mmCIF file of C-alpha atoms in Angstrom:
data_model
loop_
_atom_site.group_PDB
_atom_site.id
_atom_site.type_symbol
_atom_site.label_atom_id
_atom_site.label_comp_id
_atom_site.label_asym_id
_atom_site.label_seq_id
_atom_site.Cartn_x
_atom_site.Cartn_y
_atom_site.Cartn_z
ATOM 1 C CA MET A 1 0.000 0.000 0.000
ATOM 2 C CA ASP A 2 1.375 3.388 -0.994
ATOM 3 C CA ARG A 3 1.987 6.098 1.567
ATOM 4 C CA SER A 4 0.520 9.486 0.830
ATOM 5 C CA GLN A 5 1.217 12.935 2.185
ATOM 6 C CA ILE A 6 -1.683 14.599 3.965
ATOM 7 C CA TRP A 7 -2.936 18.098 3.178
ATOM 8 C CA LYS A 8 -5.167 19.215 6.025
ATOM 9 C CA PHE A 9 -8.001 21.712 5.573
ATOM 10 C CA ASN A 10 -10.526 23.099 8.065
ATOM 11 C CA ASN A 11 -14.333 23.000 8.145
ATOM 12 C CA ASN A 12 -16.539 24.482 5.417
ATOM 13 C CA VAL A 13 -14.005 24.564 2.591
ATOM 14 C CA ASP A 14 -16.201 25.729 -0.259
ATOM 15 C CA THR A 15 -15.869 25.315 -3.987
ATOM 16 C CA ASP A 16 -14.819 28.976 -4.347
ATOM 17 C CA GLN A 17 -11.797 28.165 -2.199
ATOM 18 C CA ILE A 18 -11.042 25.001 -4.170
ATOM 19 C CA ILE A 19 -11.252 26.895 -7.470
ATOM 20 C CA PRO A 20 -12.106 30.609 -7.351
ATOM 21 C CA SER A 21 -14.873 31.563 -9.782
ATOM 22 C CA GLN A 22 -12.726 33.932 -11.875
ATOM 23 C CA TYR A 23 -10.675 30.946 -13.076
ATOM 24 C CA LEU A 24 -13.736 29.076 -14.342
ATOM 25 C CA LEU A 25 -13.424 31.231 -17.460
ATOM 26 C CA LEU A 26 -10.212 29.447 -18.426
ATOM 27 C CA PRO A 27 -10.828 27.039 -21.304
ATOM 28 C CA THR A 28 -9.525 23.805 -19.746
ATOM 29 C CA ILE A 29 -9.263 22.008 -16.412
ATOM 30 C CA ASP A 30 -5.530 21.744 -17.042
ATOM 31 C CA GLU A 31 -5.286 25.552 -17.011
ATOM 32 C CA MET A 32 -7.635 25.912 -14.032
ATOM 33 C CA LYS A 33 -5.790 23.470 -11.794
ATOM 34 C CA ALA A 34 -2.874 25.900 -11.336
ATOM 35 C CA PHE A 35 -5.189 27.991 -9.141
ATOM 36 C CA ALA A 36 -6.460 25.233 -6.830
ATOM 37 C CA PHE A 37 -6.874 26.461 -3.258
ATOM 38 C CA GLU A 38 -5.375 29.824 -4.212
ATOM 39 C CA PRO A 39 -7.247 31.729 -1.434
ATOM 40 C CA ILE A 40 -6.026 29.281 1.249
ATOM 41 C CA LEU A 41 -2.693 27.899 -0.010
ATOM 42 C CA PRO A 42 -1.520 29.908 -3.037
ATOM 43 C CA ASP A 43 1.276 27.443 -3.903
ATOM 44 C CA PHE A 44 -0.792 24.273 -3.470
ATOM 45 C CA ALA A 45 -0.878 23.355 -7.168
ATOM 46 C CA LYS A 46 2.897 23.774 -7.424
ATOM 47 C CA VAL A 47 3.775 21.558 -4.461
ATOM 48 C CA VAL A 48 1.060 18.894 -4.279
ATOM 49 C CA LYS A 49 2.179 15.493 -5.551
ATOM 50 C CA SER A 50 0.246 12.788 -7.297
ATOM 51 C CA GLY A 51 -1.049 10.360 -4.682
ATOM 52 C CA ASP A 52 -1.427 12.950 -1.918
ATOM 53 C CA ILE A 53 -4.564 12.917 0.242
ATOM 54 C CA ILE A 54 -6.714 15.767 1.469
ATOM 55 C CA ILE A 55 -8.147 15.506 4.978
ATOM 56 C CA ALA A 56 -10.742 18.058 6.013
ATOM 57 C CA GLY A 57 -13.293 18.842 8.671
ATOM 58 C CA GLU A 58 -17.056 19.186 8.231
ATOM 59 C CA ASN A 59 -18.929 20.161 5.073
ATOM 60 C CA PHE A 60 -16.078 19.909 2.549
ATOM 61 C CA GLY A 61 -17.066 21.176 -0.893
ATOM 62 C CA CYS A 62 -19.977 23.349 0.204
ATOM 63 C CA GLY A 63 -21.054 26.290 -1.925
ATOM 64 C CA SER A 64 -21.826 26.112 -5.601
ATOM 65 C CA SER A 65 -22.333 22.838 -7.411
ATOM 66 C CA ARG A 66 -19.460 23.277 -9.844
ATOM 67 C CA GLU A 67 -18.045 20.003 -11.070
ATOM 68 C CA GLN A 68 -14.690 21.664 -11.736
ATOM 69 C CA ALA A 69 -13.798 21.550 -8.011
ATOM 70 C CA PRO A 70 -13.413 17.764 -7.720
ATOM 71 C CA ARG A 71 -12.124 17.496 -11.305
ATOM 72 C CA ILE A 72 -9.259 19.849 -10.521
ATOM 73 C CA LEU A 73 -8.330 17.827 -7.438
ATOM 74 C CA LYS A 74 -8.359 14.641 -9.485
ATOM 75 C CA GLU A 75 -6.256 16.244 -12.239
ATOM 76 C CA LEU A 76 -3.701 17.347 -9.632
ATOM 77 C CA GLY A 77 -3.354 13.682 -8.643
ATOM 78 C CA ILE A 78 -5.185 13.800 -5.316
ATOM 79 C CA ARG A 79 -5.735 10.163 -4.376
ATOM 80 C CA ALA A 80 -8.777 10.823 -2.177
ATOM 81 C CA VAL A 81 -10.536 13.464 -0.162
ATOM 82 C CA ILE A 82 -11.302 12.327 3.366
ATOM 83 C CA ALA A 83 -13.538 14.512 5.493
ATOM 84 C CA MET A 84 -15.798 14.471 8.520
ATOM 85 C CA SER A 85 -18.648 15.279 6.118
ATOM 86 C CA PHE A 86 -19.177 16.504 2.574
ATOM 87 C CA SER A 87 -21.574 18.764 0.803
ATOM 88 C CA ARG A 88 -23.981 16.349 -0.880
ATOM 89 C CA ILE A 89 -23.372 17.717 -4.382
ATOM 90 C CA PHE A 90 -19.563 17.707 -3.984
ATOM 91 C CA PHE A 91 -19.686 14.078 -2.832
ATOM 92 C CA ARG A 92 -21.752 13.020 -5.863
ATOM 93 C CA ASN A 93 -19.619 15.066 -8.268
ATOM 94 C CA ALA A 94 -16.441 13.532 -6.845
ATOM 95 C CA ILE A 95 -17.659 9.947 -7.244
ATOM 96 C CA ASN A 96 -19.084 10.745 -10.689
ATOM 97 C CA ILE A 97 -15.684 11.917 -11.960
ATOM 98 C CA GLY A 98 -13.768 9.111 -10.220
ATOM 99 C CA LEU A 99 -12.348 10.892 -7.163
ATOM 100 C CA PRO A 100 -12.807 8.947 -3.917
ATOM 101 C CA ALA A 101 -14.663 10.987 -1.282
ATOM 102 C CA ILE A 102 -14.467 9.163 2.038
ATOM 103 C CA ILE A 103 -16.080 10.005 5.355
ATOM 104 C CA CYS A 104 -13.850 9.395 8.355
ATOM 105 C CA LYS A 105 -14.913 11.278 11.467
ATOM 106 C CA GLU A 106 -11.667 10.563 13.351
ATOM 107 C CA ALA A 107 -9.190 11.487 10.607
ATOM 108 C CA TYR A 108 -9.374 15.244 11.114
ATOM 109 C CA ASN A 109 -8.243 15.093 14.751
ATOM 110 C CA ALA A 110 -5.698 12.344 14.101
ATOM 111 C CA ALA A 111 -4.003 14.027 11.142
ATOM 112 C CA HIS A 112 -1.509 16.847 10.871
ATOM 113 C CA HIS A 113 -0.516 18.585 7.690
ATOM 114 C CA GLY A 114 2.409 16.694 6.181
ATOM 115 C CA ASP A 115 1.765 13.389 7.970
ATOM 116 C CA GLN A 116 2.005 10.201 5.975
ATOM 117 C CA ALA A 117 -1.066 8.027 5.520
ATOM 118 C CA GLU A 118 -2.100 4.744 3.957
ATOM 119 C CA LEU A 119 -5.631 4.433 2.602
ATOM 120 C CA ASP A 120 -7.271 1.090 1.908
ATOM 121 C CA LEU A 121 -10.515 1.816 0.084
ATOM 122 C CA SER A 122 -11.578 -1.817 -0.069
ATOM 123 C CA LYS A 123 -11.265 -2.266 3.715
ATOM 124 C CA GLY A 124 -12.463 1.223 4.588
ATOM 125 C CA SER A 125 -9.397 1.972 6.664
ATOM 126 C CA LEU A 126 -6.945 4.817 6.972
ATOM 127 C CA LYS A 127 -3.605 4.521 8.713
ATOM 128 C CA ILE A 128 -2.085 7.803 9.890
ATOM 129 C CA GLU A 129 1.308 7.278 11.461
ATOM 130 C CA ASN A 130 0.483 4.455 13.935
ATOM 131 C CA ASN A 131 -3.281 5.027 14.170
ATOM 132 C CA ILE A 132 -5.620 2.828 12.154
ATOM 133 C CA LEU A 133 -8.990 4.491 11.637
ATOM 134 C CA SER A 134 -12.255 3.149 10.254
ATOM 135 C CA CYS A 135 -13.735 5.035 7.354
ATOM 136 C CA THR A 136 -17.005 4.748 5.535
ATOM 137 C CA LYS A 137 -16.721 1.818 3.198
ATOM 138 C CA LEU A 138 -17.979 2.618 -0.267
ATOM 139 C CA SER A 139 -20.536 0.340 -1.870
ATOM 140 C CA PRO A 140 -19.439 -2.167 -4.532
ATOM 141 C CA ILE A 141 -21.092 -0.080 -7.254
ATOM 142 C CA MET A 142 -19.192 3.027 -6.137
ATOM 143 C CA HIS A 143 -15.942 1.030 -6.236
ATOM 144 C CA ARG A 144 -16.761 -0.037 -9.782
ATOM 145 C CA ILE A 145 -17.450 3.578 -10.781
ATOM 146 C CA LEU A 146 -14.118 4.679 -9.253
ATOM 147 C CA ASP A 147 -12.272 1.761 -10.875
ATOM 148 C CA HIS A 148 -13.584 2.898 -14.266
ATOM 149 C CA GLY A 149 -12.436 6.479 -13.639
ATOM 150 C CA GLY A 150 -15.932 7.883 -13.223
ATOM 151 C CA LEU A 151 -19.596 7.362 -13.971
ATOM 152 C CA VAL A 152 -19.514 8.075 -17.719
ATOM 153 C CA SER A 153 -16.675 5.593 -18.343
ATOM 154 C CA PHE A 154 -18.415 3.048 -16.119
ATOM 155 C CA LEU A 155 -21.698 3.385 -18.014
ATOM 156 C CA ASN A 156 -19.972 3.273 -21.406
ATOM 157 C CA GLU A 157 -18.217 0.031 -20.529
ATOM 158 C CA GLU A 158 -21.164 -1.563 -18.723
ATOM 159 C CA VAL A 159 -23.710 -0.746 -21.414
ATOM 160 C CA LEU A 160 -21.592 -1.412 -24.474
#
């Protein structure tokens, strides 16, 4: 199991903080991703590494329903977003584009920015340093959607 660096965010991180609205005018996700979390961590897109994990408090992804927010995180290589709770629309958008969104109530208090973690989606467990935490285990259908890279790819392969 691969170890991932943790990026820790507080409660109520909204989609305007994930990707400020002025950058939605850029023509591609690839161009937009350079501005991820600009209001909170201006250099995030420059220093985040593929496979890193975001851990957040309550209500991650609140605000507008823009699909670009989880897409940008996925394009930056974020392995999963783990939070105490999610905005309903962010959660669905994340799964639909193939980004794991996992609820783990204990992760926020157990994690520190920069810690190393191991996530096992199939077991619903998260190991932070020496703590093993239980997370919400995704349903088999959600695993299949994630394995296909998102809902559209899943439906295209399942139907065809």
